[in-house]
Short mmCIF file of C-alpha atoms in Angstrom, two decimals:
data_model
loop_
_atom_site.label_atom_id
_atom_site.label_comp_id
_atom_site.label_asym_id
_atom_site.label_seq_id
_atom_site.Cartn_x
_atom_site.Cartn_y
_atom_site.Cartn_z
CA MET A 1 -38.34 -44.88 -25.24
CA LYS A 2 -34.99 -44.78 -27.04
CA LYS A 3 -36.19 -41.83 -29.10
CA THR A 4 -37.28 -40.03 -25.97
CA CYS A 5 -33.88 -40.63 -24.35
CA ALA A 6 -32.03 -39.46 -27.46
CA PHE A 7 -34.21 -36.39 -27.64
CA LEU A 8 -33.60 -35.63 -23.99
CA ILE A 9 -29.82 -36.09 -24.39
CA LEU A 10 -29.81 -33.86 -27.47
CA PHE A 11 -31.91 -31.32 -25.67
CA LEU A 12 -29.57 -31.33 -22.66
CA LEU A 13 -26.49 -31.16 -24.90
CA SER A 14 -27.89 -28.24 -26.82
CA PHE A 15 -28.77 -26.53 -23.57
CA ILE A 16 -25.28 -27.11 -22.18
CA SER A 17 -23.59 -25.94 -25.39
CA ALA A 18 -25.85 -22.89 -25.46
CA ALA A 19 -24.93 -22.19 -21.85
CA ILE A 20 -21.24 -22.54 -22.67
CA ALA A 21 -21.64 -20.33 -25.75
CA SER A 22 -23.35 -17.68 -23.69
CA ASP A 23 -20.36 -17.65 -21.30
CA ALA A 24 -17.89 -16.88 -24.08
CA ILE A 25 -16.38 -13.41 -24.05
CA ILE A 26 -15.15 -11.37 -26.98
CA VAL A 27 -12.92 -8.34 -26.84
CA VAL A 28 -13.92 -5.84 -29.50
CA ALA A 29 -12.00 -2.84 -30.81
CA ASN A 30 -12.68 0.13 -33.01
CA THR A 31 -9.48 -0.11 -35.03
CA ASP A 32 -8.45 0.35 -38.65
CA ASP A 33 -5.93 -2.46 -38.27
CA LYS A 34 -8.17 -5.50 -38.70
CA SER A 35 -5.25 -7.88 -38.20
CA ILE A 36 -4.78 -7.12 -34.50
CA GLN A 37 -5.08 -10.22 -32.33
CA LEU A 38 -4.17 -9.94 -28.65
CA SER A 39 -3.04 -12.67 -26.27
CA ARG A 40 -4.80 -13.15 -22.96
CA GLN A 41 -1.90 -11.47 -21.17
CA GLN A 42 -2.14 -8.44 -23.44
CA VAL A 43 -5.89 -8.17 -22.88
CA ARG A 44 -5.25 -8.43 -19.14
CA ASN A 45 -2.60 -5.72 -19.36
CA LEU A 46 -4.86 -3.48 -21.37
CA PHE A 47 -7.70 -3.68 -18.86
CA MET A 48 -5.39 -3.45 -15.84
CA GLY A 49 -3.79 -0.21 -17.06
CA GLY A 50 -0.63 -1.77 -18.51
CA VAL A 51 1.19 -0.96 -21.70
CA ILE A 52 0.61 -2.92 -24.92
CA PRO A 53 2.12 -2.29 -28.36
CA TYR A 54 -1.11 -0.88 -29.84
CA ASP A 55 -2.77 2.46 -29.38
CA LEU A 56 -5.90 1.09 -27.75
CA LYS A 57 -7.92 2.36 -24.79
CA ALA A 58 -10.08 0.08 -22.66
CA VAL A 59 -13.65 0.69 -21.52
CA ALA A 60 -15.21 -1.51 -18.86
CA LEU A 61 -18.66 -2.48 -17.64
CA PRO A 62 -19.78 -1.68 -14.06
CA PRO A 63 -18.73 -4.02 -11.19
CA GLU A 64 -22.13 -5.71 -10.82
CA ASN A 65 -22.43 -6.53 -14.54
CA GLN A 66 -22.45 -10.29 -15.33
CA THR A 67 -20.26 -9.91 -18.43
CA ARG A 68 -17.70 -8.11 -16.28
CA VAL A 69 -17.83 -10.96 -13.74
CA LEU A 70 -17.12 -13.44 -16.53
CA PHE A 71 -14.32 -11.26 -17.88
CA ASN A 72 -12.77 -11.00 -14.41
CA THR A 73 -12.96 -14.75 -13.96
CA LYS A 74 -11.79 -15.87 -17.39
CA VAL A 75 -9.33 -13.18 -18.42
CA VAL A 76 -8.13 -11.19 -15.44
CA GLY A 77 -8.22 -14.13 -13.02
CA LEU A 78 -9.05 -12.00 -9.98
CA THR A 79 -12.12 -11.31 -7.88
CA GLU A 80 -13.97 -8.03 -8.28
CA SER A 81 -12.90 -7.14 -4.75
CA ARG A 82 -9.26 -7.59 -5.62
CA ILE A 83 -9.62 -5.62 -8.85
CA GLN A 84 -11.24 -2.75 -6.95
CA SER A 85 -8.41 -2.88 -4.40
CA TYR A 86 -5.87 -2.85 -7.20
CA TRP A 87 -7.42 0.26 -8.73
CA ALA A 88 -7.54 1.96 -5.36
CA GLN A 89 -3.82 1.31 -4.99
CA MET A 90 -3.06 2.46 -8.54
CA ARG A 91 -5.16 5.61 -8.33
CA PHE A 92 -3.91 6.75 -4.93
CA THR A 93 -0.29 6.12 -5.81
CA GLY A 94 -0.66 8.02 -9.08
CA ARG A 95 0.40 5.03 -11.15
CA LYS A 96 -2.59 4.15 -13.30
CA THR A 97 -6.23 5.01 -13.76
CA ALA A 98 -9.05 2.52 -14.20
CA PRO A 99 -10.78 2.21 -17.58
CA LYS A 100 -13.81 4.37 -18.18
CA GLU A 101 -16.97 2.52 -17.17
CA VAL A 102 -19.95 2.29 -19.49
CA LYS A 103 -23.25 1.14 -17.99
CA SER A 104 -24.38 -1.66 -20.30
CA GLU A 105 -23.30 -3.86 -23.20
CA ASP A 106 -25.42 -1.81 -25.64
CA LEU A 107 -23.77 1.39 -24.48
CA VAL A 108 -20.34 -0.24 -24.80
CA LEU A 109 -21.16 -1.00 -28.44
CA LYS A 110 -22.23 2.61 -29.04
CA TYR A 111 -19.12 3.90 -27.27
CA LEU A 112 -16.86 1.65 -29.35
CA GLU A 113 -18.49 2.79 -32.57
CA ASN A 114 -17.99 6.45 -31.68
CA ASN A 115 -14.42 6.30 -30.34
CA ASP A 116 -11.39 5.34 -32.42
CA GLY A 117 -9.07 3.00 -30.53
CA ALA A 118 -11.69 2.07 -27.92
CA VAL A 119 -11.75 -1.56 -26.73
CA GLY A 120 -14.44 -3.30 -24.71
CA TYR A 121 -15.45 -6.81 -23.71
CA LEU A 122 -18.86 -8.21 -24.62
CA PRO A 123 -20.75 -11.51 -24.55
CA ALA A 124 -19.92 -13.59 -27.61
CA GLY A 125 -23.47 -13.77 -28.92
CA ILE A 126 -23.94 -10.04 -29.38
CA ALA A 127 -24.54 -8.64 -32.89
CA LEU A 128 -21.58 -6.52 -33.94
CA PRO A 129 -21.52 -3.69 -36.45
CA ASN A 130 -19.15 -4.28 -39.37
CA ASP A 131 -16.71 -1.56 -38.43
CA LEU A 132 -15.73 -3.22 -35.13
CA THR A 133 -13.09 -5.95 -34.88
CA ILE A 134 -12.91 -8.92 -32.54
CA ILE A 135 -9.33 -8.93 -31.23
CA TYR A 136 -9.66 -11.70 -28.63
CA THR A 137 -12.10 -14.50 -27.84
CA ILE A 138 -12.26 -16.75 -24.80
CA GLN A 139 -14.74 -19.61 -24.43
CA MET B 1 13.58 6.12 7.62
CA LEU B 2 13.61 7.04 11.25
CA ASN B 3 10.59 7.39 13.45
CA TYR B 4 9.08 9.94 11.18
CA ASN B 5 5.99 11.80 12.25
CA GLU B 6 5.25 9.64 15.23
CA ASN B 7 4.14 11.69 18.21
CA SER B 8 4.81 14.79 16.21
CA PRO B 9 3.27 17.88 17.74
CA VAL B 10 2.96 19.57 14.37
CA ASP B 11 -0.63 19.89 13.30
CA ASP B 12 -1.12 21.65 10.02
CA PHE B 13 -4.86 21.58 10.14
CA LYS B 14 -5.79 18.78 12.45
CA CYS B 15 -9.47 18.53 13.23
CA GLY B 16 -10.13 19.84 16.70
CA ASN B 17 -12.45 17.01 17.51
CA ASN B 18 -11.48 13.53 16.41
CA TYR B 19 -15.03 12.55 15.82
CA PHE B 20 -15.42 15.47 13.46
CA LEU B 21 -13.50 13.41 10.95
CA LEU B 22 -15.80 10.45 11.35
CA PHE B 23 -18.76 12.69 10.74
CA THR B 24 -17.06 14.19 7.70
CA CYS B 25 -16.44 10.70 6.34
CA LEU B 26 -20.10 9.84 6.66
CA VAL B 27 -21.17 13.06 4.96
CA PHE B 28 -18.77 12.43 2.12
CA PHE B 29 -19.81 8.86 1.75
CA SER B 30 -23.49 9.68 1.65
CA GLY B 31 -22.92 12.42 -0.88
CA ILE B 32 -20.48 10.83 -3.28
CA SER B 33 -21.04 7.79 -5.41
CA SER B 34 -18.71 4.83 -5.29
CA SER B 35 -16.94 5.73 -8.51
CA TYR B 36 -14.95 8.89 -8.53
CA ALA B 37 -16.59 11.95 -9.93
CA ASP B 38 -15.59 13.79 -13.06
CA THR B 39 -16.47 17.36 -12.25
CA GLU B 40 -15.09 18.36 -15.63
CA ASP B 41 -13.41 16.32 -18.31
CA ASN B 42 -9.96 17.26 -17.08
CA LEU B 43 -10.58 17.44 -13.34
CA LYS B 44 -11.09 14.29 -11.30
CA VAL B 45 -12.01 14.33 -7.64
CA SER B 46 -11.54 11.12 -5.70
CA GLY B 47 -10.90 10.11 -2.15
CA PHE B 48 -10.72 7.51 0.54
CA ALA B 49 -11.79 7.24 4.12
CA ARG B 50 -11.55 4.71 6.88
CA VAL B 51 -13.01 4.30 10.31
CA VAL B 52 -11.02 1.86 12.42
CA MET B 53 -12.29 0.72 15.79
CA GLY B 54 -9.77 -0.97 18.06
CA TYR B 55 -9.50 -2.56 21.48
CA LEU B 56 -6.51 -4.03 23.31
CA ASP B 57 -7.35 -6.66 25.90
CA ASP B 58 -4.72 -5.54 28.42
CA LYS B 59 -4.86 -2.57 30.75
CA ASN B 60 -1.11 -2.48 31.30
CA ALA B 61 -0.13 -1.31 27.84
CA GLU B 62 -1.12 0.41 24.62
CA TYR B 63 -0.42 -0.72 21.07
CA LEU B 64 -0.70 1.58 18.05
CA GLY B 65 -2.46 3.91 20.48
CA TYR B 66 -5.15 1.33 21.32
CA ASP B 67 -5.81 0.51 24.96
CA ASN B 68 -8.42 -1.51 26.78
CA SER B 69 -11.20 0.85 25.85
CA ILE B 70 -12.86 0.94 22.45
CA SER B 71 -11.46 3.77 20.38
CA LEU B 72 -12.17 5.08 16.89
CA ASP B 73 -9.60 7.82 16.71
CA GLN B 74 -6.26 6.11 16.20
CA GLU B 75 -6.29 5.17 12.52
CA SER B 76 -9.48 6.73 11.17
CA LEU B 77 -8.87 9.25 8.42
CA ILE B 78 -10.13 10.87 5.27
CA GLY B 79 -8.15 11.70 2.13
CA LEU B 80 -9.09 13.75 -0.90
CA GLN B 81 -7.28 13.73 -4.21
CA LEU B 82 -7.57 16.11 -7.13
CA ASP B 83 -6.13 15.21 -10.53
CA TYR B 84 -6.12 17.90 -13.17
CA GLN B 85 -5.08 17.04 -16.70
CA VAL B 86 -3.45 20.19 -18.05
CA VAL B 87 -2.67 18.74 -21.48
CA ASP B 88 -2.49 15.16 -22.73
CA THR B 89 1.01 14.63 -21.39
CA LEU B 90 0.91 16.80 -18.26
CA ALA B 91 -1.18 16.54 -15.10
CA VAL B 92 -1.22 18.00 -11.58
CA THR B 93 -2.14 15.90 -8.56
CA GLY B 94 -2.80 17.02 -5.02
CA GLN B 95 -3.79 14.89 -2.04
CA VAL B 96 -4.68 16.00 1.48
CA ILE B 97 -5.31 13.70 4.42
CA GLY B 98 -7.01 14.45 7.71
CA HIS B 99 -6.07 11.98 10.46
CA THR B 100 -7.87 11.42 13.74
CA GLY B 101 -4.76 9.92 15.32
CA ALA B 102 -2.80 12.35 17.48
CA GLN B 103 0.37 10.69 16.27
CA ARG B 104 -0.16 11.55 12.62
CA ASP B 105 0.11 14.90 10.92
CA SER B 106 -2.73 16.03 8.72
CA GLY B 107 -2.12 18.09 5.63
CA ILE B 108 -0.80 17.89 2.13
CA GLU B 109 0.45 14.41 1.43
CA TRP B 110 1.03 14.86 -2.26
CA LEU B 111 1.47 17.76 -4.64
CA TYR B 112 3.19 16.90 -7.86
CA LEU B 113 3.32 17.27 -11.62
CA THR B 114 3.14 14.20 -13.85
CA TYR B 115 4.73 14.30 -17.27
CA HIS B 116 3.92 11.39 -19.57
CA PRO B 117 6.12 11.68 -22.70
CA THR B 118 5.20 8.17 -23.88
CA LYS B 119 2.77 5.49 -22.75
CA ALA B 120 5.55 3.57 -21.07
CA LEU B 121 7.45 6.44 -19.45
CA LYS B 122 6.30 8.78 -16.71
CA PHE B 123 7.94 11.42 -14.53
CA LYS B 124 6.55 12.85 -11.30
CA LEU B 125 7.99 15.98 -9.75
CA GLY B 126 7.00 17.32 -6.37
CA ARG B 127 5.90 16.00 -2.99
CA GLN B 128 5.13 12.28 -3.05
CA ARG B 129 4.80 9.35 -0.66
CA THR B 130 7.93 7.26 -0.21
CA PRO B 131 7.48 3.93 -1.98
CA PHE B 132 9.61 1.87 0.41
CA LEU B 133 7.46 -1.23 0.60
CA ASN B 134 4.65 -2.79 -1.37
CA TYR B 135 1.88 -0.85 0.38
CA SER B 136 3.79 2.00 1.98
CA ASP B 137 2.46 4.60 -0.42
CA VAL B 138 -1.11 3.44 0.21
CA ILE B 139 -0.74 2.76 3.91
CA ASP B 140 -3.62 5.16 4.54
CA VAL B 141 -5.87 3.63 1.86
CA GLY B 142 -7.08 0.64 3.82
CA TYR B 143 -9.37 -0.43 0.98
CA ALA B 144 -6.29 -1.27 -1.11
CA TYR B 145 -5.21 -4.20 1.08
CA PRO B 146 -7.00 -7.12 2.70
CA TRP B 147 -5.94 -6.54 6.32
CA ALA B 148 -7.55 -4.18 8.81
CA THR B 149 -4.12 -2.73 9.45
CA LEU B 150 -0.79 -3.45 7.83
CA PRO B 151 1.38 -5.60 10.10
CA GLN B 152 3.28 -3.23 12.37
CA GLN B 153 6.19 -5.69 12.45
CA THR B 154 6.77 -5.17 8.71
CA TYR B 155 5.15 -1.78 8.20
CA PRO B 156 6.12 0.21 11.28
CA ARG B 157 3.94 3.26 10.86
CA HIS B 158 6.65 5.65 11.96
CA PHE B 159 8.63 4.52 8.94
CA PHE B 160 6.76 6.29 6.17
CA SER B 161 6.58 9.81 5.06
CA THR B 162 6.71 11.97 2.01
CA PHE B 163 9.66 13.23 0.06
CA ASP B 164 10.21 16.13 -2.30
CA GLY B 165 11.83 15.10 -5.52
CA LEU B 166 11.66 13.43 -8.89
CA MET B 167 10.38 9.97 -9.69
CA ALA B 168 10.66 8.19 -13.03
CA ASN B 169 8.63 5.15 -14.00
CA TYR B 170 9.13 2.92 -17.03
CA GLU B 171 7.06 -0.11 -18.02
CA ILE B 172 8.09 -3.00 -20.24
CA SER B 173 5.56 -5.62 -21.24
CA ASN B 174 5.22 -8.55 -23.60
CA ASN B 175 3.07 -11.65 -23.91
CA GLU B 176 4.54 -13.19 -20.78
CA PHE B 177 5.16 -10.47 -18.20
CA VAL B 178 4.92 -6.82 -17.22
CA LEU B 179 8.00 -5.24 -15.71
CA ASN B 180 7.75 -1.86 -14.04
CA ILE B 181 10.87 -0.01 -12.98
CA GLU B 182 10.84 3.10 -10.78
CA GLY B 183 13.65 5.30 -9.62
CA TYR B 184 13.46 8.39 -7.45
CA TRP B 185 15.70 11.02 -5.95
CA GLY B 186 14.98 13.82 -3.51
CA GLY B 187 15.00 14.76 0.14
CA PHE B 188 12.84 15.84 3.00
CA LYS B 189 12.83 17.58 6.34
CA ASP B 190 10.46 16.60 9.08
CA LYS B 191 9.88 16.11 12.79
CA VAL B 192 10.92 12.65 13.91
CA VAL B 193 10.96 10.58 17.06
CA VAL B 194 14.32 9.01 17.80
CA ALA B 195 14.63 6.90 20.91
CA GLU B 196 11.30 8.36 22.07
CA ARG B 197 12.47 11.96 21.62
CA ILE B 198 10.99 14.41 19.12
CA MET B 199 13.48 16.26 16.95
CA GLU B 200 14.07 17.76 13.54
CA ALA B 201 15.58 15.48 10.93
CA GLU B 202 16.73 16.20 7.43
CA THR B 203 17.35 13.53 4.82
CA THR B 204 19.31 14.42 1.73
CA ASP B 205 20.38 12.48 -1.31
CA PHE B 206 17.41 10.23 -0.74
CA ARG B 207 17.05 7.76 -3.59
CA GLY B 208 15.67 4.39 -4.47
CA LEU B 209 15.10 1.85 -7.19
CA ILE B 210 12.02 -0.35 -7.38
CA SER B 211 11.26 -3.20 -9.76
CA ASN B 212 7.88 -4.80 -10.01
CA LEU B 213 7.38 -7.92 -12.12
CA ALA B 214 3.97 -9.41 -12.85
CA TYR B 215 4.01 -12.90 -14.34
CA GLN B 216 0.75 -14.84 -14.66
CA ASN B 217 -0.71 -14.87 -11.14
CA TRP B 218 2.55 -13.89 -9.49
CA THR B 219 3.84 -10.47 -8.57
CA PHE B 220 7.41 -9.89 -7.43
CA ARG B 221 8.69 -6.62 -6.04
CA ALA B 222 12.26 -5.84 -5.09
CA SER B 223 13.53 -2.45 -4.04
CA TYR B 224 16.47 -0.63 -2.54
CA HIS B 225 16.39 2.78 -0.85
CA GLN B 226 19.09 4.94 0.65
CA GLY B 227 19.30 8.33 2.30
CA ARG B 228 21.62 10.41 4.45
CA THR B 229 19.90 11.70 7.55
CA SER B 230 20.97 14.19 10.20
CA VAL B 231 19.02 14.72 13.39
CA ASP B 232 19.16 17.70 15.77
CA LEU B 233 20.31 16.28 19.09
CA ASP B 234 22.37 19.07 20.60
CA ASP B 235 23.02 17.38 23.93
CA VAL B 236 24.21 14.19 22.24
CA VAL B 237 26.42 16.15 19.85
CA GLN B 238 27.97 18.02 22.79
CA PHE B 239 28.50 14.82 24.74
CA SER B 240 30.03 13.15 21.69
CA GLY B 241 32.34 16.17 21.29
CA LEU B 242 33.40 15.86 24.91
CA LEU B 243 34.18 12.17 24.46
CA GLY B 244 36.20 13.01 21.38
CA GLN B 245 38.19 15.66 23.23
CA LEU B 246 38.93 13.14 25.95
CA GLY B 247 40.27 10.74 23.36
CA PHE B 248 37.41 8.22 23.48
CA THR B 249 36.98 8.27 19.73
CA GLN B 250 35.08 4.99 19.46
CA SER B 251 32.50 6.17 21.95
CA ALA B 252 32.34 9.59 20.30
CA GLU B 253 31.78 8.08 16.84
CA SER B 254 29.17 5.65 18.13
CA LEU B 255 26.96 8.63 19.04
CA ALA B 256 26.89 9.97 15.49
CA THR B 257 23.74 11.92 14.70
CA VAL B 258 24.41 11.91 10.97
CA GLY B 259 24.51 8.80 8.86
CA SER B 260 23.06 6.84 6.02
CA THR B 261 20.13 4.47 6.21
CA GLU B 262 19.48 1.69 3.72
CA VAL B 263 16.30 -0.28 3.13
CA TYR B 264 16.12 -3.55 1.21
CA GLN B 265 12.74 -4.99 0.33
CA LEU B 266 11.44 -8.11 -1.37
CA SER B 267 7.84 -9.23 -1.76
CA VAL B 268 6.12 -12.10 -3.51
CA ASN B 269 2.38 -12.32 -4.08
CA PHE B 270 0.32 -15.05 -5.64
CA GLU B 271 -3.37 -14.60 -6.19
CA ASN B 272 -6.20 -16.07 -8.18
CA ILE B 273 -9.96 -16.16 -7.98
CA ASP B 274 -9.96 -18.52 -5.00
CA TYR B 275 -7.07 -17.58 -2.76
CA PHE B 276 -3.99 -15.45 -2.23
CA VAL B 277 -0.60 -15.77 -0.59
CA ARG B 278 1.38 -12.63 0.16
CA THR B 279 4.74 -12.31 1.77
CA GLU B 280 7.15 -9.45 2.21
CA PHE B 281 10.56 -9.03 3.75
CA ASN B 282 12.51 -5.89 4.45
CA ARG B 283 15.81 -5.06 6.10
CA ILE B 284 16.68 -1.65 7.49
CA GLN B 285 20.30 -0.83 8.17
CA ALA B 286 21.58 2.42 9.60
CA ASP B 287 25.06 3.51 10.50
CA PHE B 288 24.13 5.67 13.43
CA VAL B 289 23.22 4.59 16.87
CA PHE B 290 19.67 5.79 17.26
CA VAL B 291 18.27 3.84 14.32
CA PRO B 292 18.38 0.11 14.94
CA ASP B 293 19.05 -2.49 12.29
CA SER B 294 15.97 -4.60 11.77
CA ASP B 295 14.78 -7.57 9.76
CA ASN B 296 11.04 -7.66 9.23
CA TYR B 297 8.68 -9.96 7.38
CA PHE B 298 5.15 -11.21 7.11
CA VAL B 299 3.41 -14.15 5.45
CA SER B 300 -0.30 -14.07 4.79
CA ALA B 301 -2.67 -16.53 3.13
CA GLY B 302 -6.31 -15.92 2.37
CA TYR B 303 -9.31 -17.68 0.89
CA ASN B 304 -11.86 -15.80 -1.23
CA TYR B 305 -15.54 -16.70 -1.05
CA LEU B 306 -17.35 -13.71 -2.40
CA PRO B 307 -18.17 -11.29 -0.97
CA PHE B 308 -15.81 -12.41 1.82
CA SER B 309 -12.16 -13.28 2.09
CA THR B 310 -10.64 -14.73 5.23
CA TYR B 311 -6.94 -14.65 5.93
CA ILE B 312 -4.31 -15.66 8.42
CA SER B 313 -1.02 -13.84 8.82
CA TYR B 314 2.18 -14.13 10.74
CA SER B 315 4.56 -11.20 11.03
CA GLN B 316 7.81 -10.77 12.88
CA ASN B 317 10.52 -8.17 13.31
CA LYS B 318 13.93 -8.47 14.92
CA THR B 319 15.57 -5.25 15.98
CA GLN B 320 19.04 -4.62 17.29
CA TYR B 321 21.34 -1.67 17.85
CA GLU B 322 25.04 -1.45 17.30
CA PRO B 323 26.78 -2.42 20.56
CA ALA B 324 28.13 0.37 22.75
CA ALA B 325 31.85 1.14 22.55
CA THR B 326 34.06 0.07 25.45
CA ASP B 327 36.93 2.55 25.28
CA ILE B 328 35.93 4.51 28.42
CA PRO B 329 37.70 2.88 31.38
CA ILE B 330 35.71 2.16 34.52
CA GLY B 331 37.01 2.26 38.09
CA ILE B 332 39.92 4.68 37.55
CA ASN B 333 38.26 7.76 38.94
CA SER B 334 34.75 8.90 39.75
CA GLN B 335 34.57 11.49 36.93
CA LEU B 336 35.37 8.89 34.28
CA ASP B 337 32.85 6.56 35.92
CA ILE B 338 30.17 9.24 35.56
CA ILE B 339 31.06 9.71 31.90
CA ALA B 340 31.03 5.95 31.29
CA PHE B 341 27.71 5.61 33.08
CA SER B 342 26.18 8.51 31.13
CA TYR B 343 27.40 6.99 27.88
CA GLN B 344 26.04 3.56 28.77
CA GLU B 345 22.72 5.02 29.87
CA ILE B 346 22.08 6.36 26.36
CA PHE B 347 22.26 2.80 25.04
CA ASN B 348 20.24 1.36 27.89
CA GLN B 349 17.35 3.65 27.02
CA LEU B 350 17.11 2.67 23.37
CA PRO B 351 13.78 0.89 22.84
CA ILE B 352 13.80 -2.55 21.21
CA ASP B 353 10.72 -3.37 19.18
CA SER B 354 11.37 -7.04 18.35
CA SER B 355 8.01 -8.78 18.31
CA GLU B 356 5.65 -11.08 16.46
CA ALA B 357 1.97 -11.12 15.62
CA PHE B 358 -0.45 -13.88 14.66
CA THR B 359 -3.50 -12.50 12.90
CA ILE B 360 -6.78 -13.88 11.65
CA GLY B 361 -9.32 -11.72 9.91
CA THR B 362 -12.09 -11.41 7.36
CA ARG B 363 -12.86 -8.78 4.76
CA TRP B 364 -16.42 -8.34 3.62
CA ASP B 365 -16.88 -6.38 0.40
CA LEU B 366 -20.25 -4.76 0.96
CA LYS B 367 -20.21 -3.20 -2.51
CA ALA B 368 -17.64 -1.82 -4.93
CA GLY B 369 -15.64 0.77 -3.05
CA LEU B 370 -16.87 -0.22 0.42
CA ALA B 371 -15.46 -2.98 2.63
CA LEU B 372 -15.80 -4.02 6.25
CA LYS B 373 -12.98 -5.87 7.97
CA GLY B 374 -12.62 -7.63 11.30
CA GLU B 375 -9.28 -8.77 12.62
CA ILE B 376 -7.80 -10.32 15.76
CA SER B 377 -4.05 -10.27 16.43
CA GLN B 378 -2.10 -12.03 19.14
CA LEU B 379 0.95 -9.83 19.86
CA ASN B 380 4.04 -11.22 21.54
CA GLY B 381 7.27 -9.57 22.64
CA ALA B 382 10.05 -10.34 25.07
CA ASN B 383 9.67 -8.97 28.60
CA SER B 384 12.83 -6.91 28.21
CA ASP B 385 11.71 -5.25 24.96
CA ARG B 386 9.26 -2.50 24.10
CA ALA B 387 7.84 -4.59 21.23
CA PHE B 388 5.89 -1.55 19.86
CA PHE B 389 3.91 -1.39 23.11
CA THR B 390 3.60 1.69 25.25
CA VAL B 391 4.04 0.03 28.61
CA ASN B 392 1.97 1.48 31.45
CA ASP B 393 2.96 -1.11 34.05
CA PRO B 394 6.50 -2.57 34.09
CA SER B 395 5.08 -5.97 35.02
CA PHE B 396 3.27 -6.13 31.65
CA ASP B 397 4.27 -9.41 29.97
CA ARG B 398 4.34 -7.97 26.39
CA LYS B 399 1.52 -10.25 25.33
CA ALA B 400 -1.85 -8.90 24.32
CA ILE B 401 -4.68 -9.38 21.85
CA LEU B 402 -5.67 -6.53 19.55
CA TYR B 403 -9.19 -6.46 18.10
CA LEU B 404 -9.84 -4.26 15.07
CA VAL B 405 -12.91 -3.51 13.00
CA ALA B 406 -12.41 -1.28 9.97
CA LEU B 407 -14.80 0.27 7.49
CA GLU B 408 -12.98 1.26 4.31
CA TRP B 409 -14.18 3.48 1.49
CA VAL B 410 -12.86 4.71 -1.77
CA PHE B 411 -14.87 7.10 -3.87
#
C-alpha cells in the first residue's frame, strides 16, 4: 500500500513538473552575440514595438496559438484583446507596427534560422538548432 | 481646439446614403482577413470600421446625434490606411475616413512622410491627427479602446481634428521603463462651430509636447498643447469695434475673436491580465470669449474574463466662460441700453456643456480584430445648461439614458 502511494505521488509529481516544464517559454534569437541575455522588460519592449539596445527584430505566433497565450500571460502581462487593441492604436497613429506573424512554432524556428537578428518565443521543450541562442527563459 | 468640424457642411466625398457605408464595411470585412494585407513587401494596406447603433430614451432631446429612435448613422465609419516604405528610413502614409455622421467630414485624415534616422528617433511631416489626449488620434478606431464611445465629457468630439506640420518622436528605454517623448508644431484651417455658429477658423503656431511613460503595468501620459486661433465672425468684430470707439474697451476686448488656447492633459492607466483602471484629466483654457474654460475627467475600471471585459466609468466636465464686462452703463439712455442688451445677449447665448455620465458596458472580443460592445450611460446635466444635448423641448430635464451597441473591426 505504501509503495502504491509513493508511486502515485511520484507519478503525480512527475506529471505536475512535466506540466510546469511544458508551460516554460524561451525567447530565441538568431544572433552572433551569444552573450545576449534580455530582462523581462526588454523582451516585453521588443515584442511591443519598443526600443532595446540590440539590433533584434521580433516575430510572433498567431493570436490563437497556445504558446502566444502563455507568452502574453507570463511576459507581456496583458490579454490578447488588449494586445490587439494596443496594436490597433499603434498602427493607426503611425507609431509602431506589430511583429511579423509566423503560423506555427516549427515555422518560427525556420524563420529564425533564415533571418539574422530575428527573435521569437517558443515552448521550452522544443529542439533548437545550434546556431540559435536562448536570450530569455521564463518558467 | 474649438468646435472643430461639428455640424460642418463641408463634405469632401461623403457617401450619399449613410447605409452605403455600412454595406461597404461588410464587403470589406468579408473580403479582408483580420490581419492587414501585404500587397507587396513595401506596401501595406490596413483599415478599420465600426458600426455603432444608438438609442436615447428621451424624446425631448438628442445626444451625439442620437434620439429616441434606433440609428446606425451617427458614429459608423470606415477608414483605410496605406503605408508605403520607400526606403528603410523613409515611408509614406495616407489615411482616408468615410463617416456616416452628418456632423463629421469624410476625406483625407492623414497624409505624411515618416523619416526614421535611428530606431529611437522618428519624424513625421504632413497632415496628421492632433494627439491632444490619450485616444484622440484613434478616436475613430473604436477597436483600440474598451468603451463603445469615448466619454463625451472628456473627449468632446468637436475637439479633435488634423493639423499640418512636423512631429518628432524619441524613445528612451531601459530595464525599468520606456519613455516616449513627442513634440509637434504646425497649423490648420478648418470650418468650426463656435457658440452654435459655423465659421472659418485658422490656428497658427500650434504646438505641443507629449510624454508617455510605461513602467511595469502602469502607463502615465502628460501633455501640453497650445495654439493661436482666429475665427471669422464679422458681425462680432464690427460690434467689438463699435464698443471700442465708444470707449467701452473692456467690453470690446471681451469679444476678441483671436486668442490662444491651451490644453493640459494627464492620464494614468493600470492594466494586467485580470483588470484595468484608466483615468484621464484635461483642462482647456482659452483667452477669448467663445471658447469656454473647462475641466474634464473620467475614471474607468474593468474586469477581464476572456473573451469579455466589463467596465464601469464615470466622467464629468465643468465648463465656464469668462464673465461679461460691466463697463457699459445701463439706464442712462435708450441707445446705450440697446448696446448693453445686445452685448449681454451674446453671453446669454453661449452654451454650457457641464455634465456627467455614469456608464456600464461590456466588450466581447469575437476574434482577433473583431469586437462587439454594449454600453449604457446615464447622462445628467443642470436644467440651465446644454450639457451636450440638443434640446428639442425646453422642459427637458437634461437627464437621459443612452444605449449603444458597437461592432468594431480592424483589418
